[in-house]
Coordinates of C-alpha atoms in Angstrom, one line a residue:
Chain E
X407 CA -13.4 1.4 -13.8
X408 CA -13.1 2.1 -10.2
X409 CA -11.7 5.4 -9.2
X410 CA -10.8 6.8 -5.8
X411 CA -11.0 10.6 -5.2
X412 CA -9.6 11.9 -1.9
X413 CA -9.5 15.2 -0.2
X414 CA -8.8 16.9 3.1
X415 CA -6.8 19.7 4.8
X416 CA -3.2 19.9 3.6
X417 CA -1.6 22.0 6.4
X418 CA -2.0 21.3 10.1
X419 CA -0.5 22.6 13.3
X420 CA 1.0 20.3 15.9
X421 CA -1.7 18.7 18.2
X422 CA -4.5 19.2 15.6
X423 CA -6.4 16.3 14.0
X424 CA -5.8 15.2 10.5
X425 CA -9.0 14.5 8.5
X426 CA -9.2 13.0 5.0
X427 CA -12.0 11.5 3.0
X428 CA -11.9 9.1 0.0
X429 CA -14.9 8.6 -2.3
X430 CA -15.3 5.5 -4.4
X431 CA -16.7 5.9 -7.9
X432 CA -17.6 3.4 -10.6
X433 CA -17.6 0.2 -8.6
X434 CA -19.0 -1.8 -5.7
X435 CA -18.3 -0.6 -2.2
X436 CA -19.1 -3.8 -0.5
X437 CA -16.8 -6.9 -0.6
X438 CA -13.6 -4.9 -0.3
X439 CA -11.4 -3.5 2.4
X440 CA -10.8 0.3 2.2
X441 CA -7.3 1.3 3.3
X442 CA -5.2 4.3 4.2
X443 CA -1.5 4.3 3.5
X444 CA 1.0 7.1 4.0
X445 CA 4.5 7.9 2.7
X446 CA 6.7 10.4 4.5
X447 CA 8.9 12.6 2.3
X448 CA 11.7 10.4 0.8
X449 CA 10.6 7.3 2.7
X450 CA 8.6 4.1 2.2
X451 CA 5.0 3.1 2.5
X452 CA 3.3 2.7 5.9
X453 CA -0.1 1.1 6.2
X454 CA -2.4 3.0 8.5
X455 CA -5.5 0.9 8.6
X456 CA -8.6 -0.4 6.9
X457 CA -12.4 -0.6 7.1
X458 CA -15.0 -2.7 5.3
X459 CA -18.5 -1.7 4.3
X460 CA -19.8 -3.1 7.6
X461 CA -17.6 -0.8 9.6
X462 CA -15.1 -3.5 10.8
X463 CA -11.7 -2.0 11.2
X464 CA -8.0 -3.0 11.5
X465 CA -5.3 -0.6 12.4
X466 CA -1.5 -0.5 12.4
X467 CA -0.5 -1.1 16.0
X468 CA 2.0 1.7 15.9
X469 CA -0.8 4.3 15.1
X470 CA -3.8 2.6 16.7
X471 CA -4.2 4.9 19.7
X472 CA -4.5 8.0 17.4
X473 CA -6.4 6.6 14.3
X474 CA -10.1 6.4 13.5
X475 CA -11.3 5.1 10.2
X476 CA -15.0 5.4 9.4
X477 CA -17.3 4.6 6.5
X478 CA -20.4 6.2 5.0
X479 CA -22.0 3.6 2.8
X480 CA -24.7 6.0 1.6
X481 CA -22.1 8.0 -0.1
X482 CA -19.5 5.3 -0.9
X483 CA -17.0 7.1 1.2
X484 CA -14.5 6.3 3.9
X485 CA -12.6 8.7 6.1
X486 CA -9.4 8.9 8.2
X487 CA -8.9 10.9 11.4
X488 CA -5.4 11.0 13.0
X489 CA -5.3 12.9 16.3
X490 CA -2.5 14.8 18.0
X491 CA -0.4 15.2 14.9
X492 CA 3.3 16.1 15.0
X493 CA 5.9 16.8 12.3
X494 CA 6.5 13.1 12.1
X495 CA 3.0 12.7 10.5
X496 CA 4.0 14.9 7.5
X497 CA 3.5 12.6 4.5
X498 CA 1.5 11.9 1.4
X499 CA -1.6 10.0 2.4
X500 CA -3.2 7.6 0.0
X501 CA -6.5 5.8 0.0
X502 CA -6.7 2.4 -1.6
X503 CA -9.0 -0.6 -2.3
X504 CA -7.8 -3.7 -0.5
X505 CA -8.6 -7.2 -1.4
X506 CA -8.2 -10.1 0.9
X507 CA -8.2 -13.8 0.1
X508 CA -6.2 -16.9 0.8
X509 CA -6.8 -20.2 2.4
X510 CA -7.1 -21.5 5.9
X511 CA -4.2 -20.0 7.9
X512 CA -2.9 -18.0 4.9
X513 CA -3.9 -14.5 4.0
X514 CA -3.5 -12.8 0.7
X515 CA -3.9 -9.1 0.9
X516 CA -3.2 -6.5 -1.8
X517 CA -4.3 -3.0 -2.8
X518 CA -5.3 -2.9 -6.5
X519 CA -6.8 0.6 -6.8
X520 CA -5.2 3.7 -5.3
X521 CA -6.1 7.4 -5.0
X522 CA -3.7 10.0 -6.2
X523 CA -2.6 11.0 -2.7
X524 CA -3.0 14.1 -0.5
X525 CA 0.1 15.9 0.8
X526 CA -0.3 16.7 4.5
X527 CA 2.2 19.0 6.2
X528 CA 2.4 19.5 9.9
X529 CA 4.1 22.7 10.9
X530 CA 3.8 25.4 13.5
Chain I
X911 CA 12.7 0.4 10.2
X912 CA 10.5 -1.6 7.9
X913 CA 9.2 -5.1 8.9
X914 CA 10.2 -6.5 5.5
X915 CA 13.8 -6.0 4.2
X916 CA 14.6 -5.0 0.7
X917 CA 17.9 -3.8 -0.9
X918 CA 17.9 0.0 -1.1
X919 CA 18.9 0.0 -4.8
X920 CA 19.5 -2.2 -7.8
X921 CA 20.6 -1.3 -11.3
X922 CA 21.0 -3.0 -14.7
X923 CA 21.2 -2.0 -18.3
X924 CA 18.3 -1.8 -20.8
X925 CA 17.3 -5.2 -22.0
X926 CA 18.8 -7.0 -19.1
X927 CA 17.1 -8.8 -16.2
X928 CA 17.0 -7.7 -12.5
X929 CA 15.7 -9.3 -9.3
X930 CA 14.6 -7.5 -6.1
X931 CA 14.5 -9.5 -2.9
X932 CA 12.1 -9.1 0.0
X933 CA 12.8 -10.8 3.3
X934 CA 10.5 -11.3 6.2
X935 CA 9.5 -13.8 8.9
X936 CA 7.1 -16.7 9.6
X937 CA 4.4 -14.2 10.8
X938 CA 4.3 -12.4 7.5
X939 CA 5.9 -13.7 4.3
X940 CA 6.3 -17.2 5.6
X941 CA 2.6 -17.8 6.0
X942 CA 0.9 -15.3 3.7
X943 CA 0.8 -14.1 0.1
X944 CA 3.1 -11.4 -1.1
X945 CA 2.3 -8.4 -3.4
X946 CA 4.6 -6.0 -5.2
X947 CA 4.0 -2.4 -6.2
X948 CA 5.7 0.0 -8.6
X949 CA 5.9 3.7 -7.8
X950 CA 7.0 5.9 -10.6
X951 CA 8.3 9.3 -9.5
X952 CA 5.6 11.6 -8.2
X953 CA 2.8 9.1 -8.6
X954 CA 0.8 6.7 -6.5
X955 CA 1.9 3.1 -6.2
X956 CA 0.6 0.6 -8.7
X957 CA -0.1 -3.1 -8.1
X958 CA 2.3 -5.3 -10.1
X959 CA 2.0 -8.7 -8.5
X960 CA -0.4 -10.2 -6.1
X961 CA -0.7 -13.6 -4.4
X962 CA 3.0 -14.2 -4.8
X963 CA 3.0 -14.6 -8.6
X964 CA -0.2 -13.4 -10.2
X965 CA -0.3 -10.4 -12.5
X966 CA -3.2 -8.0 -12.7
X967 CA -4.7 -7.4 -16.1
X968 CA -2.5 -5.1 -18.1
X969 CA 0.8 -5.9 -16.4
X970 CA 3.2 -7.3 -18.9
X971 CA 4.7 -10.8 -18.4
X972 CA 8.2 -9.1 -18.1
X973 CA 7.2 -8.8 -14.4
X974 CA 7.2 -12.0 -12.3
X975 CA 7.0 -12.9 -8.6
X976 CA 8.0 -15.9 -6.6
X977 CA 8.2 -16.9 -2.9
X978 CA 10.3 -19.4 -1.0
X979 CA 10.0 -19.7 2.8
X980 CA 10.2 -16.3 4.4
X981 CA 11.5 -14.5 1.3
X982 CA 10.0 -13.3 -2.0
X983 CA 11.5 -12.1 -5.2
X984 CA 10.3 -9.7 -8.0
X985 CA 11.9 -10.3 -11.4
X986 CA 11.9 -7.9 -14.3
X987 CA 13.2 -9.0 -17.7
X988 CA 13.8 -6.9 -20.8
X989 CA 14.4 -3.8 -18.8
X990 CA 13.2 -0.5 -20.2
X991 CA 14.0 3.0 -19.1
X992 CA 10.4 3.4 -18.1
X993 CA 10.9 0.7 -15.5
X994 CA 12.9 3.2 -13.4
X995 CA 10.9 3.4 -10.2
X996 CA 10.7 2.4 -6.6
X997 CA 9.4 -1.1 -5.9
X998 CA 7.8 -2.2 -2.7
X999 CA 6.8 -5.6 -1.4
X1000 CA 3.9 -6.0 0.9
X1001 CA 2.1 -8.7 2.8
X1002 CA -0.2 -9.4 5.7
X1003 CA 1.4 -9.9 9.1
X1004 CA -0.5 -12.4 11.2
X1005 CA 1.1 -11.4 14.6
X1006 CA -1.1 -10.5 17.6
X1007 CA -2.2 -7.3 16.0
X1008 CA -2.7 -8.4 12.4
X1009 CA -1.9 -5.7 9.8
X1010 CA -0.4 -5.0 6.5
X1011 CA 3.4 -4.5 6.3
X1012 CA 5.7 -3.2 3.6
X1013 CA 9.3 -3.4 2.7
X1014 CA 11.4 -0.2 2.7
X1015 CA 11.4 0.0 -1.0
X1016 CA 14.0 -0.6 -3.7
X1017 CA 15.1 2.1 -6.2
X1018 CA 15.6 0.5 -9.7
X1019 CA 18.0 2.4 -12.0
X1020 CA 18.1 1.4 -15.6
X1021 CA 21.6 2.5 -16.7

């Protein structure tokens, strides 16, 4: 079955750029939306953004100015960059496979496969 | 502050039934499908319900979902101690900058 393996730097200083990568194993890369989600300590989930195999992206408006999600279809990988990090960006970051469906005017979106998460701490 | 509103906590005894509510607006729940996720302590979220009321393969029928207007509900029957977890609702928000939104999460305690 499909598995997501993620990695990246776990400790950053304020103003640095967070960089994480997620590799997709055991399934098709096309036809899905590949998402990043984060969870600050003791808090809920926040969707960061998504990319499909063609490179089309959608971002959370609250993070859009600092986020770049890219894809490497030759490696079945997608990546997250978050610039100018602060302590507020300290969180567990998850990658996930998104599926979108629905009918005209109605969108069904859910994430059915998740990576194990990467803890990112921003501290001076 | 989350876009979708969930109660912070619910509790019930083993074997009982519990419901978790998720309230939104016309730009999200009112016009899109809802999904639910279970997050056991220290683990990644797991999809429980998608498209309002569908269960992925392997999810027992003790878990159910429904939607009415701008609210959705997750139901769990025959509670087990292993169901103690955080539960999140999520959906697509079709506002000007379309994106995924989540509820703040509900901690389920099985007494």
